[in-house]
Coordinates of C-alpha atoms and ligand atoms in Angstrom, one line a residue:
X1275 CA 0.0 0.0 0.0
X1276 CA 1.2 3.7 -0.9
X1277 CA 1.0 6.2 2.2
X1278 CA 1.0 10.1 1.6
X1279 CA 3.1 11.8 2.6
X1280 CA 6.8 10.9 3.3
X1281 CA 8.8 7.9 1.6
X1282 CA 10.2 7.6 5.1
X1283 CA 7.2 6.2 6.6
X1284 CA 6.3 3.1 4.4
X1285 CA 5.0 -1.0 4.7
X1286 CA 7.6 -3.3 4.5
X1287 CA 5.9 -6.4 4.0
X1288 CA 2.8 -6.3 6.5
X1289 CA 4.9 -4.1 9.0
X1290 CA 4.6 -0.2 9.0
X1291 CA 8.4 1.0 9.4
X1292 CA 9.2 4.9 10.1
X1293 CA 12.5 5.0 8.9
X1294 CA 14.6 2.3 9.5
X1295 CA 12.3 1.5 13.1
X1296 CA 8.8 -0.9 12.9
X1297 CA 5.8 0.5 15.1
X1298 CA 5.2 -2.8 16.1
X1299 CA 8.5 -2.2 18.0
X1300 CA 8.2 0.8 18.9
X1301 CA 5.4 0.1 20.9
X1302 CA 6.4 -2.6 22.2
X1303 CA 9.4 -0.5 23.9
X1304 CA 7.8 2.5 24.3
X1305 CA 3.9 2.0 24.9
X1306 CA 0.9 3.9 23.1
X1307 CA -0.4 6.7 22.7
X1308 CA 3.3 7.5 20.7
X1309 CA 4.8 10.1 18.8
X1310 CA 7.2 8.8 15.9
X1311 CA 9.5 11.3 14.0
X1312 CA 11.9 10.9 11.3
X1313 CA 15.0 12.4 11.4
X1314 CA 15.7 11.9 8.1
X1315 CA 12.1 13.6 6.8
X1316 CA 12.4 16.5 8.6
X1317 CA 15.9 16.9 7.2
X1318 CA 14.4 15.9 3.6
X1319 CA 11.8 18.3 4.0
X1320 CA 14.1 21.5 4.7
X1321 CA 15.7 20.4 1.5
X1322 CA 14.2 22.2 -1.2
X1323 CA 13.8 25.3 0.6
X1324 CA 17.5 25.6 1.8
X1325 CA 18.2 25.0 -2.2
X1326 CA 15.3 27.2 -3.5
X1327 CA 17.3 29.6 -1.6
X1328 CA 20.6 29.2 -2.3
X1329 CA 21.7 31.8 -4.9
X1330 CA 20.7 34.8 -2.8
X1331 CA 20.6 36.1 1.4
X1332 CA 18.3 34.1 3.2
X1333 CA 17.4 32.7 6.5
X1334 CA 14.5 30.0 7.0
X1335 CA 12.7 30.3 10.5
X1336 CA 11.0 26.8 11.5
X1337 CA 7.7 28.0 12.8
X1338 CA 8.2 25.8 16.3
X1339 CA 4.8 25.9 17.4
X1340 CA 4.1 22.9 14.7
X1341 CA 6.4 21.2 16.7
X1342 CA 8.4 22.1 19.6
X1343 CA 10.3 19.3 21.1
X1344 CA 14.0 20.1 21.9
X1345 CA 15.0 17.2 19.8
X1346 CA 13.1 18.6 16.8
X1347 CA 14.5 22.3 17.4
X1348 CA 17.7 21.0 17.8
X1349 CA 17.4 19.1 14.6
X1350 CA 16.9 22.4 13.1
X1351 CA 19.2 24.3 14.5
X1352 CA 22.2 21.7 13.9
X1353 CA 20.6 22.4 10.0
X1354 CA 21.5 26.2 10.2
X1355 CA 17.8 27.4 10.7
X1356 CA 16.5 29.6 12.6
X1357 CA 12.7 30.2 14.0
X1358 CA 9.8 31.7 14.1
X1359 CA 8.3 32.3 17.8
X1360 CA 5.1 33.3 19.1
X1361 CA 5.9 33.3 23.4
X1362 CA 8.4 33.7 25.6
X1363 CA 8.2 30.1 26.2
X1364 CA 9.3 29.0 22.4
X1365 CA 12.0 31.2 23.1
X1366 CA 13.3 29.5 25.8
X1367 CA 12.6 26.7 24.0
X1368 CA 15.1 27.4 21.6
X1369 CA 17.7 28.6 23.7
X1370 CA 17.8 25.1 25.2
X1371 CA 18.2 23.2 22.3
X1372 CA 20.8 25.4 21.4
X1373 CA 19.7 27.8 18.9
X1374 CA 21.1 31.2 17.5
X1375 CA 18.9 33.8 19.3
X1376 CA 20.2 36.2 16.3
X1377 CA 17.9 33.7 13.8
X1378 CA 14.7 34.1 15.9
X1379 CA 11.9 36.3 14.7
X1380 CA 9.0 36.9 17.3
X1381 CA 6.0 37.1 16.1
X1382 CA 2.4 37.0 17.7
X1383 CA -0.1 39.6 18.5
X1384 CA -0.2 39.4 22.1
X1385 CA 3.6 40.4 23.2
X1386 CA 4.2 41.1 27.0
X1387 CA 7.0 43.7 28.0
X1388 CA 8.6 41.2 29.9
X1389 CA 8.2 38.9 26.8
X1390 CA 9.8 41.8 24.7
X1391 CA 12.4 42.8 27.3
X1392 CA 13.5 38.7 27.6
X1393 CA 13.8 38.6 23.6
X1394 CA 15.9 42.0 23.3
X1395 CA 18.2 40.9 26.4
X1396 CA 18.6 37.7 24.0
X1397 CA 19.3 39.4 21.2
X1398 CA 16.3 38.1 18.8
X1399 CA 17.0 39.2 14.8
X1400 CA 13.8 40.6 14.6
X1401 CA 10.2 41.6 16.3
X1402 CA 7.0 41.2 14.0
X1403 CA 5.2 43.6 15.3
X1404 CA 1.3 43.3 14.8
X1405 CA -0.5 46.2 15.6
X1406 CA 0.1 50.1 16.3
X1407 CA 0.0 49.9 20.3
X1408 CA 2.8 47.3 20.3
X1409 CA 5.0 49.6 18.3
X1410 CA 4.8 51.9 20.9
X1411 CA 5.4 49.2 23.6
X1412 CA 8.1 47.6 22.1
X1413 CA 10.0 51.2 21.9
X1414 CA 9.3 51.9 25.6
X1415 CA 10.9 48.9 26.7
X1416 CA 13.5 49.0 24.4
X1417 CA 14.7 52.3 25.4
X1418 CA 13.8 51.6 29.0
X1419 CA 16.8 49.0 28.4
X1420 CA 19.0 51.4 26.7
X1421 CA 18.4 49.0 23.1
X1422 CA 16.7 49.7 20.0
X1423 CA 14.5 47.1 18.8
X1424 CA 14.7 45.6 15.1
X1425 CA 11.6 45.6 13.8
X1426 CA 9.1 44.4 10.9
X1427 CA 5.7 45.2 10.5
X1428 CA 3.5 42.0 9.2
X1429 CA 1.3 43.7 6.9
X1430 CA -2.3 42.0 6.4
X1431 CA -2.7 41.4 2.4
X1432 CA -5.9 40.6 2.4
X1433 CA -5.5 37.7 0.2
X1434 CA -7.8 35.0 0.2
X1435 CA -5.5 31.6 1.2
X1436 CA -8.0 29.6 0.4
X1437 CA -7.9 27.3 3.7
X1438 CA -9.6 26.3 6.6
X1439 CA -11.5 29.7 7.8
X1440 CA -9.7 29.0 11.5
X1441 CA -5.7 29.0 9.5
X1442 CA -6.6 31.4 7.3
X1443 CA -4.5 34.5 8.7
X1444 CA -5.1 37.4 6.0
X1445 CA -7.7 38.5 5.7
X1446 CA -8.7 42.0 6.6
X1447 CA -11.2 40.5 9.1
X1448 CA -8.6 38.3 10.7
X1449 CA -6.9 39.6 14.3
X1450 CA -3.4 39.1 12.5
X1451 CA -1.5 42.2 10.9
X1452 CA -1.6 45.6 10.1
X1453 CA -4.2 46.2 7.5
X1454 CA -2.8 47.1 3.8
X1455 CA -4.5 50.8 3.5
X1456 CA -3.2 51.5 7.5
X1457 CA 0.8 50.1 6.6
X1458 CA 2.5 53.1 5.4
X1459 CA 1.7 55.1 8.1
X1460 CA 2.7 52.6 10.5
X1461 CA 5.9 52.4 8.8
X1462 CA 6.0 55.7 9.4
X1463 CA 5.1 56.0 13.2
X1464 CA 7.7 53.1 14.1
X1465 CA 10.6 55.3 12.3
X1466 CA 9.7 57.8 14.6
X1467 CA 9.8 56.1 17.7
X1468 CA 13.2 56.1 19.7
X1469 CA 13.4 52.9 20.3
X1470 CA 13.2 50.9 17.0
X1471 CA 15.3 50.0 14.1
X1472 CA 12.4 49.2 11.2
X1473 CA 14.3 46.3 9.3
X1474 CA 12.0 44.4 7.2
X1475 CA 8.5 43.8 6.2
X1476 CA 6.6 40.2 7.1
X1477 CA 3.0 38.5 6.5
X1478 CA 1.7 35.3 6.6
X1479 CA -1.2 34.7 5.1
X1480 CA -2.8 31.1 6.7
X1481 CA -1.8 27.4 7.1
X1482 CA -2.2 24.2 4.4
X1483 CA -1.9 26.4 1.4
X1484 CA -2.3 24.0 -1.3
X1485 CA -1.7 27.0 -4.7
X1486 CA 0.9 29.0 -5.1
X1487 CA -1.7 31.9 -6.4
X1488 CA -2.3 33.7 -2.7
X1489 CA 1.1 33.7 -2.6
X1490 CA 1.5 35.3 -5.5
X1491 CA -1.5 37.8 -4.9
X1492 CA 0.2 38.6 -1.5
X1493 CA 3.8 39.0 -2.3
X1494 CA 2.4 41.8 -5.1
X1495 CA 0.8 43.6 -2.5
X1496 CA 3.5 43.3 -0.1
X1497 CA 5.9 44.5 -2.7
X1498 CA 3.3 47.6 -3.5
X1499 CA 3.7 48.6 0.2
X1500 CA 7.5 48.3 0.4
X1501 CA 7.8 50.7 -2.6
X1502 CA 5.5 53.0 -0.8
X1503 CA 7.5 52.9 2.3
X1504 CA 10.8 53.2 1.0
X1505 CA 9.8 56.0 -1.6
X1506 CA 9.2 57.8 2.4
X1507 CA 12.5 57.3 3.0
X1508 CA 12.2 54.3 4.9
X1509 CA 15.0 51.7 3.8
X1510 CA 13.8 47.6 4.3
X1511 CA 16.4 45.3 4.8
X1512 CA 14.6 41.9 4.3
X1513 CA 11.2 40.5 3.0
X1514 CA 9.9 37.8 5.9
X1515 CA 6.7 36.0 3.7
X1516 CA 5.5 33.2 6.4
X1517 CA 4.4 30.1 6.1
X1518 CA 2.1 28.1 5.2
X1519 CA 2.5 25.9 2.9
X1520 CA 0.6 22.5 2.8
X1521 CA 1.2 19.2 2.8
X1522 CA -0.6 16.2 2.0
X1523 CA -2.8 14.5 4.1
X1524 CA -4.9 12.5 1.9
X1525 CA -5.5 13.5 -1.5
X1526 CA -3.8 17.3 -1.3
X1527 CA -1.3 18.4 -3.8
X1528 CA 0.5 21.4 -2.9
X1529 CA 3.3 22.5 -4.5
X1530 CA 6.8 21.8 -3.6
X1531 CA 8.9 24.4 -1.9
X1532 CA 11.2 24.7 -4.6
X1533 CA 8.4 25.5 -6.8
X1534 CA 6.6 27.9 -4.9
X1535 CA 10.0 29.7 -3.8
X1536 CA 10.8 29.7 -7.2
X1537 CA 7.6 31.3 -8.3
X1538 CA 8.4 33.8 -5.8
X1539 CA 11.9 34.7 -6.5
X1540 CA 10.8 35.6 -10.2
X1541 CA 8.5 38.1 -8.7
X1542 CA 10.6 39.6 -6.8
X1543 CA 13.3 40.0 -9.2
X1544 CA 10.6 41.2 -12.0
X1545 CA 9.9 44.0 -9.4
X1546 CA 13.3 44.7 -9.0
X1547 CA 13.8 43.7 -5.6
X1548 CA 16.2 40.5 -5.9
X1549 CA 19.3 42.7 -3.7
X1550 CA 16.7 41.7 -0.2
X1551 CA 17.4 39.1 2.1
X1552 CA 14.8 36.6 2.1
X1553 CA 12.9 35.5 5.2
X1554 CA 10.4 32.1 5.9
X1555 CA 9.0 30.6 8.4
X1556 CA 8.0 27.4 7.2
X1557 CA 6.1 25.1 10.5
X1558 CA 4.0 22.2 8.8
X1559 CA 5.8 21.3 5.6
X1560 CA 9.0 20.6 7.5
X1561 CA 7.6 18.3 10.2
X1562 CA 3.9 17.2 9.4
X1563 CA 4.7 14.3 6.7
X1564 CA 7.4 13.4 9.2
X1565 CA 5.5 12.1 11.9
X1566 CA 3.0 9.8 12.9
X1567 CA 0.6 9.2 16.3
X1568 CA 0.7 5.1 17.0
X1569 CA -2.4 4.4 19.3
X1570 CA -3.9 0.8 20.4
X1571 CA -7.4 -0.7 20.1
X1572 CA -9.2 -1.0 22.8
X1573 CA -12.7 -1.6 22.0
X1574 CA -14.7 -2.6 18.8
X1575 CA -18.2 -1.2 19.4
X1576 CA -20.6 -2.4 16.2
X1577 CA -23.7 -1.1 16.4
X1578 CA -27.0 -1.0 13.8
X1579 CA -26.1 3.3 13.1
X1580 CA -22.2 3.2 13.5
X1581 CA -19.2 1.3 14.0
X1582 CA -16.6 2.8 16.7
X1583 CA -13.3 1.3 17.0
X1584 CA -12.5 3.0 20.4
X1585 CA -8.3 3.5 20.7
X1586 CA -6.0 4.5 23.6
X1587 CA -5.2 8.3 21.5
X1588 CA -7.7 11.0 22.3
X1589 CA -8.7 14.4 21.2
X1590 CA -6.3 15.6 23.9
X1591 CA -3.7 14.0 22.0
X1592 CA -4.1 14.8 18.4
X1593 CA -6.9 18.1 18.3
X1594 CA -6.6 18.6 14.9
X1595 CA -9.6 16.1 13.6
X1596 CA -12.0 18.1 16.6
X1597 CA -10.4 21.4 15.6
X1598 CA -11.0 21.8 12.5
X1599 CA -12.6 18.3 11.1
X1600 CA -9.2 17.4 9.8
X1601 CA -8.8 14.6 7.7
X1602 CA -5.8 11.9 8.6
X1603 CA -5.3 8.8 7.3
X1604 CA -5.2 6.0 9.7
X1605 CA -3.8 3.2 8.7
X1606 CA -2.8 -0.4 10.3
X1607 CA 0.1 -1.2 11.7
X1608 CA 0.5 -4.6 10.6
X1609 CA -2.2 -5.5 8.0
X1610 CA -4.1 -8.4 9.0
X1611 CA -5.6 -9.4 5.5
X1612 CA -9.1 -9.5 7.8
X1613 CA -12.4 -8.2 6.2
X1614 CA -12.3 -5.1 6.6
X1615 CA -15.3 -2.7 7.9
X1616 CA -16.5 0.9 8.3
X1617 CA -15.7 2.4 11.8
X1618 CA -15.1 5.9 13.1
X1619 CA -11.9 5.9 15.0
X1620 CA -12.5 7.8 18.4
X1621 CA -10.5 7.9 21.9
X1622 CA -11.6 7.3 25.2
X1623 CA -12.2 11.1 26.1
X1624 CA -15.5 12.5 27.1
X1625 CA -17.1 14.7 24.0
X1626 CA -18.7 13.2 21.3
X1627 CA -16.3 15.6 19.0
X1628 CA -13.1 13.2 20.2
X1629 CA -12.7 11.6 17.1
X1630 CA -9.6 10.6 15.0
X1631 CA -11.6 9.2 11.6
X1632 CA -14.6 8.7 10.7
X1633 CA -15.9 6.0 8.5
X1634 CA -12.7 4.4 7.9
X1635 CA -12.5 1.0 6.1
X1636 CA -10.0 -0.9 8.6
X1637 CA -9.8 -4.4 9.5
X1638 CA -9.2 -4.2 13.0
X1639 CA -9.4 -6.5 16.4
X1640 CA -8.5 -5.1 20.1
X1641 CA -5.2 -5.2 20.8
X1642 CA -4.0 -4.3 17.0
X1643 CA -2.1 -0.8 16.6
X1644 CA -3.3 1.7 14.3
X1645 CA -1.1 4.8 13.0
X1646 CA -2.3 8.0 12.2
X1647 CA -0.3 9.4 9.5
X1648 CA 0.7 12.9 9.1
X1649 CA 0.8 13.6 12.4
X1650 CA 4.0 15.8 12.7
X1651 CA 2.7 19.1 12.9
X1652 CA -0.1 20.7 15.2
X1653 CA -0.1 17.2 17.3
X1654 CA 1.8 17.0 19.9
X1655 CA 2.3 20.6 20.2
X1656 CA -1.4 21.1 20.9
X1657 CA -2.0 18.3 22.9
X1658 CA -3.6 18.6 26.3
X1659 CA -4.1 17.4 29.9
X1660 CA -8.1 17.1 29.1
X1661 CA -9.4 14.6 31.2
X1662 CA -6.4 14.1 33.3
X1663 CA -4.9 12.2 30.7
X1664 CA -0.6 12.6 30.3
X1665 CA 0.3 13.6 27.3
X1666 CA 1.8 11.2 24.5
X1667 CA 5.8 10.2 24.8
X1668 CA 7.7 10.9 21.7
X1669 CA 10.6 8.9 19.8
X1670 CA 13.0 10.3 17.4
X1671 CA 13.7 7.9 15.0
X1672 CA 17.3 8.2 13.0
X1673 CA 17.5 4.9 10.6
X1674 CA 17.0 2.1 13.1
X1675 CA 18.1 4.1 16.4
X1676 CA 14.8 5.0 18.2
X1677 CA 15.4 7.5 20.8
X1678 CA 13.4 9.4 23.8
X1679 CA 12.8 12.3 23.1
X1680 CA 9.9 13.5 25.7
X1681 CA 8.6 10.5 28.3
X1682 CA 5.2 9.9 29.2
X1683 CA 3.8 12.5 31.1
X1684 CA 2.4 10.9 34.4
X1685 CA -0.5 11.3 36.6
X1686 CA 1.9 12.4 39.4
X1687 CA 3.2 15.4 37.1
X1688 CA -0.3 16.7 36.4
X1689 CA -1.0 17.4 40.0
X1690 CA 2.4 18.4 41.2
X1691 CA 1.4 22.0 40.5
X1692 CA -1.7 22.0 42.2
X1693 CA -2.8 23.0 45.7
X1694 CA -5.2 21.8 48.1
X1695 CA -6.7 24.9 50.2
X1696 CA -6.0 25.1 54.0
X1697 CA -8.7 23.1 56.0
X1698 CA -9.5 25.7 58.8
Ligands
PLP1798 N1 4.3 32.2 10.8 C1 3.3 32.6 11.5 C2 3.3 34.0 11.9 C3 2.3 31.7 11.8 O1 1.2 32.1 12.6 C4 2.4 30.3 11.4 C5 1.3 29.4 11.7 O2 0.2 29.7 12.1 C6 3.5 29.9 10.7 C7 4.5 30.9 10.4 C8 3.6 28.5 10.2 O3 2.7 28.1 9.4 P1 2.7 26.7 8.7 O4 2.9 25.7 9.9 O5 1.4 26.5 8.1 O6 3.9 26.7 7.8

């Protein structure tokens, strides 16, 4: 059988292997619910944009909140990225696993001073600065600290991404950006403030972008403001144009990065504007293909309306199917050859919105482990405690090494924070 997605996660014979590593092992060793990376895929994946990108200044942020596990930031790092962070906490995050804190751009719409003081004593490349009173902010702290702040404004294109309505990030009624007609004149307050250095420009327009037109349609606009603002005497160092692109889940086919970069690049050199350093911040397309969620069957619940094949993996775990009805295929583990039937895959969690699949054709029997491809991105990195239930462990696999990379979250962890009040 041929899975979406990566090459790296593939049957061999009955057995699914992730890399070089069987689940059927790797649950044996390391239990279920599991997170399984590739290495290798990750690696693969940053491929075509580090070539895409090769000819000209550039610097490619992994968007970590796809997937923030040390092991996976370090992965990136060692690969001469940099990120893309939305909280103090990613930033941290990446000063742990060893990061450049000069290749971290901070973006988000909700910044804290202490947030922005933490990233300036860090020395972070770059704020994205999101609205007008954060400007002002951002330049009160710096020059409470005796800095100046580099800064981009991400501009809201109102493009149509074409996406899920709850990824789609620009679109004048979204909360994200500066709107288009309101840029220039932002770009002209933050020159003005003491406490800023205006470096660059940045938008994003959503998530699981499968054309490269609202790319297109954006990076026009985008270029439209940055002639405005630099014919005000405003000079922009670099162009930071986001994320975003999709991957396949099932039946998707988004371009390739090369592609779309390429696309890009000839736009911007059409406009004249090839001399700029060239920023991404790619989350999804680097990690999602390269990971998958391995969860047991409990219980096989027939029924005359509906089949449900109830596993040990919950909404908590994976949130994306209750999110946004995302579709991932799940597939067997080992393949029984059985008759196969229809069942909706759901966990053990209390809402009748915890589902993994619905009306999946699976031969299936308690006990058997099913894999839930694609699961890379937006998993484990949204996962919750929900119903007092640890979160997931997670293995790295490298070839046929398996390692550790986050253990099982126990019961004794979730209430170590929590306090009983004093009986009087
Ligand atoms: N940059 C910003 C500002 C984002 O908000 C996001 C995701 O929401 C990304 C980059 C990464 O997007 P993706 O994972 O779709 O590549």
């Amino acid at each position: 059988m041929t899975l979406p997605g990566s090459p790296h996660i593939a049957y061999r014979g009955n057995d699914l292997f992730i890399d070089g590593c069987s689940a059927r092992d790797l649950t044996a060793r390391f239990g279920t619910p599991l997170y399984v990376y590739s290495r290798q895929a990750m690696l693969t994946a940053l491929a075509p944009y580090r070539q895409a990108l090769a000819s000209r200044p550039h610097l490619v942020c992994y968007a970590m909140k796809a997937n923030s596990n040390l092991a996976v930031l370090q992965t990136f790092a060692q690969a001469g990225c940099g990120f893309d962070i939305v909280s103090g906490g990613e930033l941290e995050r990446v000063l742990a696993a060893g990061g450049d804190p000069a290749k971290v751009v901070f973006s988000g719409v909700g910044k804290t001073r202490a947030e922005m003081r933490r990233a300036l004593e860090a020395g972070v490349r770059c704020f994205n600065i999101e609205s007008l009173p954060e400007l002002d902010v951002l330049s009160d702290v710096a020059t409470q600290l005796g800095k100046r702040a580099p800064v981009s404004l991400r501009v809201n294109p109102d493009v149509d991404a074409k996406t899920h309505p709850y990824i789609s990030t620009g679109l004048k009624g979204n909360k994200f950006g500066i709107a288009h007609e309101e840029a220039v004149a932002a770009y002209q307050h933050a020159a003005s403030l003491p406490g800023l250095d205006v470096v660059g420009i940045d938008c994003h327009i959503g998530s699981q972008i499968t054309e490269t037109s609202p790319y297109l349609d954006a990076l026009d606009r985008v270029l439209d403001l940055v002639e405005a603002i630099e014919a005000r005497g405003i000079k922009l160092h670099h162009l930071d144009l986001g994320g975003g692109l999709g991957i396949t889940y099932t039946d998707e086919t988004p371009p390739s990065a090369d592609t779309l970069i390429g696309q890009m690049l000839a736009k911007i050199d059409a406009r004249g504007h090839g001399q700029r350093e060239i920023l991404l911040e790619p989350g999804r397309s680097l990690v999602g293909n390269a990971g998958v969620l391995l969860t047991e069957v409990l219980y096989l619940k027939p029924s005359p309306q509906k089949n449900f094949c109830v596993v040990d993996a919950a909404m908590n775990d994976l949130m994306r199917p209750a999110l946004y009805e995302a579709v991932m295929r799940i597939v067997p583990c080992q393949s029984s050859g059985g008759t196969a039937q229809t069942w909706d895959i759901v966990g053990p969690v209390c809402e009748s919105g915890d589902w993994l699949g619905r009306d999946r054709e699976l031969a299936v029997a308690p006990g058997d482990t099913l894999a839930v491809l694609s699961a890379g991105a937006y998993g484990m990195s949204m996962a919750s405690n929900y119903n007092t239930r640890g979160r997931p462990a997670e293995v790295m696999v490298d070839g046929d090494r398996a390692t550790l990379i986050r253990a099982r979250e126990t019961t004794a962890e979730l209430l170590a924070a929590e306090l009983k009040l004093l009986q009087t």
